[in-house]
XYZ file of N, CA and C in Angstrom:
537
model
N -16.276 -3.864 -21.098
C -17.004 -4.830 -20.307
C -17.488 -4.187 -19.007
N -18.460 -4.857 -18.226
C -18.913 -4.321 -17.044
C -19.143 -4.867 -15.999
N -17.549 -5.620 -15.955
C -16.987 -6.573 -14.816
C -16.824 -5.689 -13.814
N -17.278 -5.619 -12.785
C -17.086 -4.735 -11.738
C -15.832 -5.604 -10.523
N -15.697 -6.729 -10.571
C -15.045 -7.371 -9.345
C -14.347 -8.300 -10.141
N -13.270 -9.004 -9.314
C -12.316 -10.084 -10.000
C -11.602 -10.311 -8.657
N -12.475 -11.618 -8.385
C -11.940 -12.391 -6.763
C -11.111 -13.735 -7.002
N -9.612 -13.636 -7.307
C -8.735 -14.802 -7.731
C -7.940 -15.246 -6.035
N -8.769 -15.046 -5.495
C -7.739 -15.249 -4.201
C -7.416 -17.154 -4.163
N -6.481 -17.062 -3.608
C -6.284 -18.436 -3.291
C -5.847 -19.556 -4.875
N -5.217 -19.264 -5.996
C -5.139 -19.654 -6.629
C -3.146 -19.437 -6.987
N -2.608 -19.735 -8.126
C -1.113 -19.887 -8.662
C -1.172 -19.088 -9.305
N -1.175 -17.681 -8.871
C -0.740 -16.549 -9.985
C 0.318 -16.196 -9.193
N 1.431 -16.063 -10.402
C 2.485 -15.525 -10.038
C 3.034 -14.108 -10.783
N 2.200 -13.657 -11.770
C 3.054 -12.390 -12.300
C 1.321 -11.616 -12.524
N 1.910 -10.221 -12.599
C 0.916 -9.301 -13.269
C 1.649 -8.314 -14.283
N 0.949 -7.955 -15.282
C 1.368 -7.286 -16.080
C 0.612 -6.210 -16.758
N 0.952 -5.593 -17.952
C 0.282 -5.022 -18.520
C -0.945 -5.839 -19.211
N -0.888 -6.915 -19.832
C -2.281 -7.596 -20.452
C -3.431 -8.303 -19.017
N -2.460 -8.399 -17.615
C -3.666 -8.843 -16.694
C -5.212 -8.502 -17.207
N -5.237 -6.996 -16.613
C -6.193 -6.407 -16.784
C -7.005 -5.527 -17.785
N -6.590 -5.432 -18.914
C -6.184 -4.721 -19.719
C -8.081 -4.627 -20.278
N -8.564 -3.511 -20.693
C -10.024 -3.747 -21.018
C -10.852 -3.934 -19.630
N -10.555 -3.549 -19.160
C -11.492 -3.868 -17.405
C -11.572 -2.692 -16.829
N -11.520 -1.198 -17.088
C -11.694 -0.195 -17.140
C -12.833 -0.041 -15.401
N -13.441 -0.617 -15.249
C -14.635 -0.130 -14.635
C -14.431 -1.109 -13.397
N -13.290 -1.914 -13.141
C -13.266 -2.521 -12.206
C -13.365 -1.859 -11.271
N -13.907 -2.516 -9.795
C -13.882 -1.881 -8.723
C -12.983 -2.372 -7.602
N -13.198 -3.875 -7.858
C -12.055 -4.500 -6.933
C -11.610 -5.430 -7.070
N -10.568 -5.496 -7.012
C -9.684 -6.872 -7.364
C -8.849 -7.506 -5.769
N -8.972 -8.786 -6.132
C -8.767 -9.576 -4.499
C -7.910 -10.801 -4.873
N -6.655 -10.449 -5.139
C -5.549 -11.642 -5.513
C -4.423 -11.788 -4.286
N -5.397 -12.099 -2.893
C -4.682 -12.483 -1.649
C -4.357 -14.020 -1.748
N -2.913 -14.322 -0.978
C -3.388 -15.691 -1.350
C -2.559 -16.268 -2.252
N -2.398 -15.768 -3.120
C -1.299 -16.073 -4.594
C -0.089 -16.782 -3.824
N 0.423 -16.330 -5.351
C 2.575 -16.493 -5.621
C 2.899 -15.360 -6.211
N 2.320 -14.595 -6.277
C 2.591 -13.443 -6.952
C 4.125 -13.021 -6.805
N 4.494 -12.709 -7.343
C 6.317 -11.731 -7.263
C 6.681 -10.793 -8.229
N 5.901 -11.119 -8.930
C 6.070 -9.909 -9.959
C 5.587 -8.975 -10.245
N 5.179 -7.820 -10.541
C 4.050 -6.807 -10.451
C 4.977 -5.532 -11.405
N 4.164 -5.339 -12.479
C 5.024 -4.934 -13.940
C 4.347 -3.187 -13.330
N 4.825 -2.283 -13.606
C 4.606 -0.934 -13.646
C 3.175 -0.468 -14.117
N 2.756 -0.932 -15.357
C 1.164 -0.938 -15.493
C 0.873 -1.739 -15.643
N 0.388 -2.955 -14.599
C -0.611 -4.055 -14.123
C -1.794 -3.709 -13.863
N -1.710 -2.018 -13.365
C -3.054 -1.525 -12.864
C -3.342 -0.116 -14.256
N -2.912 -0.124 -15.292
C -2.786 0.925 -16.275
C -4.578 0.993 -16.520
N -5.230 2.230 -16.413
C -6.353 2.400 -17.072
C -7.660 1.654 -15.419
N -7.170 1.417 -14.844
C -8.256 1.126 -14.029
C -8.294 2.095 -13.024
N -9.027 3.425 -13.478
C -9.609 4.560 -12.764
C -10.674 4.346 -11.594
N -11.322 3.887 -12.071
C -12.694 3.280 -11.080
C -11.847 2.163 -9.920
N -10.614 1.681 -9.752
C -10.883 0.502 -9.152
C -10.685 1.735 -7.519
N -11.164 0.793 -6.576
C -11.246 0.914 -5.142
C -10.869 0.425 -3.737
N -10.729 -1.310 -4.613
C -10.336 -2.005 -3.299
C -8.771 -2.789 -3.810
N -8.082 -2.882 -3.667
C -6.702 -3.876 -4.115
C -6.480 -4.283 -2.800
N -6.646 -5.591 -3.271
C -5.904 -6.580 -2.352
C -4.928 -7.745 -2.919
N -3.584 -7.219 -2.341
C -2.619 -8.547 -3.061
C -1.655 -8.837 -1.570
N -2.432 -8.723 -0.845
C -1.945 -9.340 0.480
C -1.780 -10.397 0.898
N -0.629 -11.353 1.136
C -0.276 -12.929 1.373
C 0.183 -13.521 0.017
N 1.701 -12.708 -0.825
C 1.863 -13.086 -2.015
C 3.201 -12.646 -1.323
N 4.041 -12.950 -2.267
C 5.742 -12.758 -2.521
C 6.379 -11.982 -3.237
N 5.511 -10.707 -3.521
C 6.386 -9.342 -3.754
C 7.079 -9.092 -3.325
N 8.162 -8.733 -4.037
C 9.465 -7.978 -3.288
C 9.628 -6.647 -3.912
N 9.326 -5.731 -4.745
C 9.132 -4.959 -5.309
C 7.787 -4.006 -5.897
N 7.790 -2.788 -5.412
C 6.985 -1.944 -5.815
C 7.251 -1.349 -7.000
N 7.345 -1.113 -8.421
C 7.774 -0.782 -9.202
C 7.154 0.669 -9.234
N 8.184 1.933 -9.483
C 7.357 3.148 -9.573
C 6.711 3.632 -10.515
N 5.689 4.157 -10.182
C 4.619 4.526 -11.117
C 2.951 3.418 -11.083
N 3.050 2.794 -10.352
C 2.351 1.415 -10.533
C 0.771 1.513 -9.940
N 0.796 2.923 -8.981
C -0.689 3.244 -8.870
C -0.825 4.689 -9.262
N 0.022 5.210 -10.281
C -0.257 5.932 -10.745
C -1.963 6.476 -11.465
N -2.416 5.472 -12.416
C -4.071 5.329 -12.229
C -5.099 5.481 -11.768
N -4.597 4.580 -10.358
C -5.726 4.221 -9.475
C -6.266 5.697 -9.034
N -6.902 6.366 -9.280
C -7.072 7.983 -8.395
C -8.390 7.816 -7.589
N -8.733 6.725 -7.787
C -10.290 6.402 -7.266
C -10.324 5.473 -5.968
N -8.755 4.710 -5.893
C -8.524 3.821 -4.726
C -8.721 4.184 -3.247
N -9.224 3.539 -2.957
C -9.613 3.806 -1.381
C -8.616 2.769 -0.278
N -8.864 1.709 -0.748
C -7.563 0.708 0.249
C -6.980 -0.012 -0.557
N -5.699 -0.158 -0.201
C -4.327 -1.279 -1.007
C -4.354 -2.067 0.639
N -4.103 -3.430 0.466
C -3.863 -4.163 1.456
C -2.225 -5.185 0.543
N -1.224 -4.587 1.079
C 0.027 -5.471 0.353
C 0.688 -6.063 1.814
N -0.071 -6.401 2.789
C 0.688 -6.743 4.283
C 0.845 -8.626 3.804
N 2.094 -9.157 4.278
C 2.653 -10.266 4.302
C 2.584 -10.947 2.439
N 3.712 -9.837 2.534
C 4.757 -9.814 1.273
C 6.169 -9.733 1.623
N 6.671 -9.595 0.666
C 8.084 -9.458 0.887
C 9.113 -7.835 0.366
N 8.035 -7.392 0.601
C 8.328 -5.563 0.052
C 9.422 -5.356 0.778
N 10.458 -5.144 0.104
C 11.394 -3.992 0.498
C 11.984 -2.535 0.814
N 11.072 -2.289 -0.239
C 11.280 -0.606 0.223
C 10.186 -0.350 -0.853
N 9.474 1.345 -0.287
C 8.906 2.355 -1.253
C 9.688 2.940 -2.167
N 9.246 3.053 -3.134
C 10.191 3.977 -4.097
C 9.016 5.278 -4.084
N 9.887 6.501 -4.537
C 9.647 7.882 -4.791
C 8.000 8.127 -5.526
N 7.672 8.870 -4.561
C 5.992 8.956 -5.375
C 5.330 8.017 -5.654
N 5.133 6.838 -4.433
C 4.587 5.254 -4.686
C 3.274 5.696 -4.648
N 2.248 7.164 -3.835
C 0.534 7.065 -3.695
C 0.330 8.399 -4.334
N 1.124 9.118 -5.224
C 1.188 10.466 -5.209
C -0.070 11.005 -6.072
N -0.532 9.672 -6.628
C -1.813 10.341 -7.709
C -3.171 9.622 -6.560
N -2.894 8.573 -5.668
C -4.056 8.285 -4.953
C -4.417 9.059 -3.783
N -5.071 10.273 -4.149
C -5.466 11.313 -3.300
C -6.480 10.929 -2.433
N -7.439 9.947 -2.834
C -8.681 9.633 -1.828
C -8.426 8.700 -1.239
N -6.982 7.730 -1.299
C -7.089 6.570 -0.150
C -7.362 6.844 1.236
N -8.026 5.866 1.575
C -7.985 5.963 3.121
C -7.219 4.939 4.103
N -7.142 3.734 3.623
C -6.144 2.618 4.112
C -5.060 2.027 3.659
N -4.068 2.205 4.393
C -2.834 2.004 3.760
C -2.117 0.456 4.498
N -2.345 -0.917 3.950
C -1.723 -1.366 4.943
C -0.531 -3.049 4.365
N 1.022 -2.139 4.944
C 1.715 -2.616 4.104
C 2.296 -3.622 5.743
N 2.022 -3.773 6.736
C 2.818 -4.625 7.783
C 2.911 -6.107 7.192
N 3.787 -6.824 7.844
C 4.447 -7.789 7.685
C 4.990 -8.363 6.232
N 5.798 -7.286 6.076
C 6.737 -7.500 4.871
C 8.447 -6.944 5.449
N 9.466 -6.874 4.199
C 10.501 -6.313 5.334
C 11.079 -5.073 4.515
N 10.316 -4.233 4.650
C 10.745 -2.703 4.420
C 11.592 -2.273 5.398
N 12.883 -1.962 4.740
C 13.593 -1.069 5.399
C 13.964 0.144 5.080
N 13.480 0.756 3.639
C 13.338 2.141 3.263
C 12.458 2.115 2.902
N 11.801 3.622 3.697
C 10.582 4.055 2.848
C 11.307 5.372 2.201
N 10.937 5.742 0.812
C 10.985 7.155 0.391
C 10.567 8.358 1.057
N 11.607 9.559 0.951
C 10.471 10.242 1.756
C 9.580 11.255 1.078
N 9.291 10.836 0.149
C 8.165 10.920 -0.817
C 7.552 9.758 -1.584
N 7.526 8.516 -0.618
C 6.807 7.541 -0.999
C 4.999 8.059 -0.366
N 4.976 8.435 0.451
C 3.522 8.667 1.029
C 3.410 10.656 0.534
N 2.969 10.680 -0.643
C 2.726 12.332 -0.985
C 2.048 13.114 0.447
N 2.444 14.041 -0.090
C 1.339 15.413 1.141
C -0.174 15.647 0.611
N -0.304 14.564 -0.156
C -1.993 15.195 -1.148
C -2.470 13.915 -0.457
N -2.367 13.045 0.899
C -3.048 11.974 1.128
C -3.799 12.416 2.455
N -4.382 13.519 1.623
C -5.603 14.354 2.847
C -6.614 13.734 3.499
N -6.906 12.466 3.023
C -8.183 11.224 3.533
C -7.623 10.365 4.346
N -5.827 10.303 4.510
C -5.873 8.363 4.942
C -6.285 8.525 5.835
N -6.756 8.002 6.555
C -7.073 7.635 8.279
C -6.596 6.015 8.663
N -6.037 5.046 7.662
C -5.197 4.411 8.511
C -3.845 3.503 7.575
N -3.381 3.527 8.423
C -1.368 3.037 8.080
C -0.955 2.141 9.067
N -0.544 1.056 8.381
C -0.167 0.005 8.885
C 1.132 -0.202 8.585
N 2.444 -0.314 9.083
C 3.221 -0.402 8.871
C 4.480 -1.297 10.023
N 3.233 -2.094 10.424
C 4.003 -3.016 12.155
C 4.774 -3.933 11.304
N 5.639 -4.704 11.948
C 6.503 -6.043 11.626
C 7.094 -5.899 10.335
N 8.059 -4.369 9.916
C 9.002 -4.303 9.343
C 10.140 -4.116 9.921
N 11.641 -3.831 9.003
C 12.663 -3.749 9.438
C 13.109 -2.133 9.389
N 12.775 -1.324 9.424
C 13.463 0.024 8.889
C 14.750 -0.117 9.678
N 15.019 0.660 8.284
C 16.369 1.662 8.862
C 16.691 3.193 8.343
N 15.417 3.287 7.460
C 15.488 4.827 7.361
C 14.064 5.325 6.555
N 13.222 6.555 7.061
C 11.967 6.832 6.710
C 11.818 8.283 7.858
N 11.215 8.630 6.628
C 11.162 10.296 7.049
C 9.699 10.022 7.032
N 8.968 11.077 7.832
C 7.473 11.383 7.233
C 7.178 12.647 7.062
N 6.934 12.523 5.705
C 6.732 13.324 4.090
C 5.937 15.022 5.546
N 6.479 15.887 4.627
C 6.008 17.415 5.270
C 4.336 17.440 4.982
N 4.129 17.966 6.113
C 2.582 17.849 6.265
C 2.019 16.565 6.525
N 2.937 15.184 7.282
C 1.889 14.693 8.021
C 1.115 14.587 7.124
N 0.543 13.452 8.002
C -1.010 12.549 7.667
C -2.017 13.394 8.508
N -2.270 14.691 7.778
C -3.862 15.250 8.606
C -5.073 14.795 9.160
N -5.148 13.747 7.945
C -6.484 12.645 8.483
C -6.426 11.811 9.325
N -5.056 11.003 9.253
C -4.610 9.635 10.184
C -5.160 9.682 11.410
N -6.157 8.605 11.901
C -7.102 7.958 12.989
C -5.994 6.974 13.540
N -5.358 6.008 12.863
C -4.776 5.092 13.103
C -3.202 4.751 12.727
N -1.993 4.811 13.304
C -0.762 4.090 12.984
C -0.619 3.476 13.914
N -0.028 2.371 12.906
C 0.683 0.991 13.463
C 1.570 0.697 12.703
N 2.744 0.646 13.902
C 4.236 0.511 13.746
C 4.655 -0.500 14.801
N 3.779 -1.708 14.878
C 4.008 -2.516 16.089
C 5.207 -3.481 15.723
N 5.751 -4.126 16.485
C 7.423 -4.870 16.019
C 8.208 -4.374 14.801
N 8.043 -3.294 14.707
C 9.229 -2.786 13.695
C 10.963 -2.891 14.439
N 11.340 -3.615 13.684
C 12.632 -3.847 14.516
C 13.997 -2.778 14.077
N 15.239 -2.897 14.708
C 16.195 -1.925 13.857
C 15.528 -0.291 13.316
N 14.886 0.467 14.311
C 14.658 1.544 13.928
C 15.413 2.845 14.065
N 16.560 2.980 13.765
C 17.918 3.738 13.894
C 17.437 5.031 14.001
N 16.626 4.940 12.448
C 15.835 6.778 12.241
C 15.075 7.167 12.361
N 14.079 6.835 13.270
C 12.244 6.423 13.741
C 12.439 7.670 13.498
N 10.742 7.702 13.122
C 10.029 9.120 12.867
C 9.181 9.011 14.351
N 9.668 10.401 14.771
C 8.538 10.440 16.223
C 7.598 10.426 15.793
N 6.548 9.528 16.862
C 4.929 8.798 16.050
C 4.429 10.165 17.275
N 5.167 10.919 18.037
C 3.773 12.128 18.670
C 4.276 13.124 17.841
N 5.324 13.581 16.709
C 5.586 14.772 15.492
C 5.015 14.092 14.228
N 4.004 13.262 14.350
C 3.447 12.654 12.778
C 2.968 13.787 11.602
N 2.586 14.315 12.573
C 1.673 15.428 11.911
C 0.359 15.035 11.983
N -0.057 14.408 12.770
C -1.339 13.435 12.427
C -2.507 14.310 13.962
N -2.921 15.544 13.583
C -3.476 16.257 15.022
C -4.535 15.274 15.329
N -5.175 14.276 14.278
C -6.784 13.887 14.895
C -6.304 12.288 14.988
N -5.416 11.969 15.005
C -4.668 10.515 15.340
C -5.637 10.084 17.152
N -6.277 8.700 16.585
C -7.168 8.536 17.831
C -6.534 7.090 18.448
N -5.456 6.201 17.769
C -4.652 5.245 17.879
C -3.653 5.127 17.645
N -2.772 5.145 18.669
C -0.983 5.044 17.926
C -0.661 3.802 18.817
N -0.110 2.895 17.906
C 0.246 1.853 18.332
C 1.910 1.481 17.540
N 3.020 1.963 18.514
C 3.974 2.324 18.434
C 5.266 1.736 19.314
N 5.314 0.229 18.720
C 6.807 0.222 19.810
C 7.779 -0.919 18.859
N 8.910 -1.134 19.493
C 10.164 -1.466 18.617
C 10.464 -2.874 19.701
């Protein structure tokens, strides 16, 4: 098919799976802000190479399952902010080499992996990560080279902060950084 978009925002979805999308190959963006979402199966996003924009921001995830943007290699922004994420698991962007926006704030992560954000995320230029809970997060060797922008605003309980001036981030033009 040569559905390029799929805008369900604001509706009662509560799970994704492998048959969501299944045959939609060429999607570009999908916009399921808004939901009940809580569930999100390992390949929900299986086979959608082309997609670009994900938005499942303002749903009730509590889980990233690993492997789950494995696919996406074409993604440019995930917006998962005001969820209920708990932690990254191991190699959560490691195949999305061209993202550029990363923005997971207001959920309550308190581990990130420290190989949830790979060293191959040579494009991001921005990370959002304000109004969580950490209590432990390394940032991955080699820094965010690209990063323009972090935000780590009301992160509370930060025991093991990663110094936001050792990011690795030399062309960082916004740090917005306090506890």
């Amino acid at each position: 098919t040569n559905l390029h978009e799929v805008l369900l925002e604001q509706n009662l979805l509560t799970i994704l799976d492998a048959s969501t999308f299944k045959g939609l190959s060429r999607l570009r963006t999908i916009d399921l802000s808004y939901n009940t979402i809580g569930s999100v199966t390992y390949d929900a996003f299986q086979g959608l190479v082309n997609l670009k924009y994900l938005y499942l921001d303002h749903n009730v995830i509590r889980e990233l399952p690993p492997g789950i943007f494995e696919d996406l290699v074409s993604l440019h922004r995930v917006d998962l902010n005001n969820n209920k994420i708990q932690s990254l698991p191991d190699n959560l962007f490691q195949k999305t080499n061209i993202i550029t926006d990363i923005r997971l704030n207001n959920n309550e992560i308190r581990i990130i992996s420290s190989t949830a954000f790979s060293h191959n995320l040579t494009y991001l230029q921005r990370l959002n990560l304000s109004s969580n809970v950490f209590s432990q997060w390394t940032i991955p060797e080699g820094g965010f080279p690209s990063l323009l922008i972090l935000s780590m605003v009301n992160v509370e309980q930060m025991y093991q902060a990663p110094d936001p001036i050792q990011c690795g981030c030399p062309g960082v033009q916004q740090l917005e950084f306090t506890y």
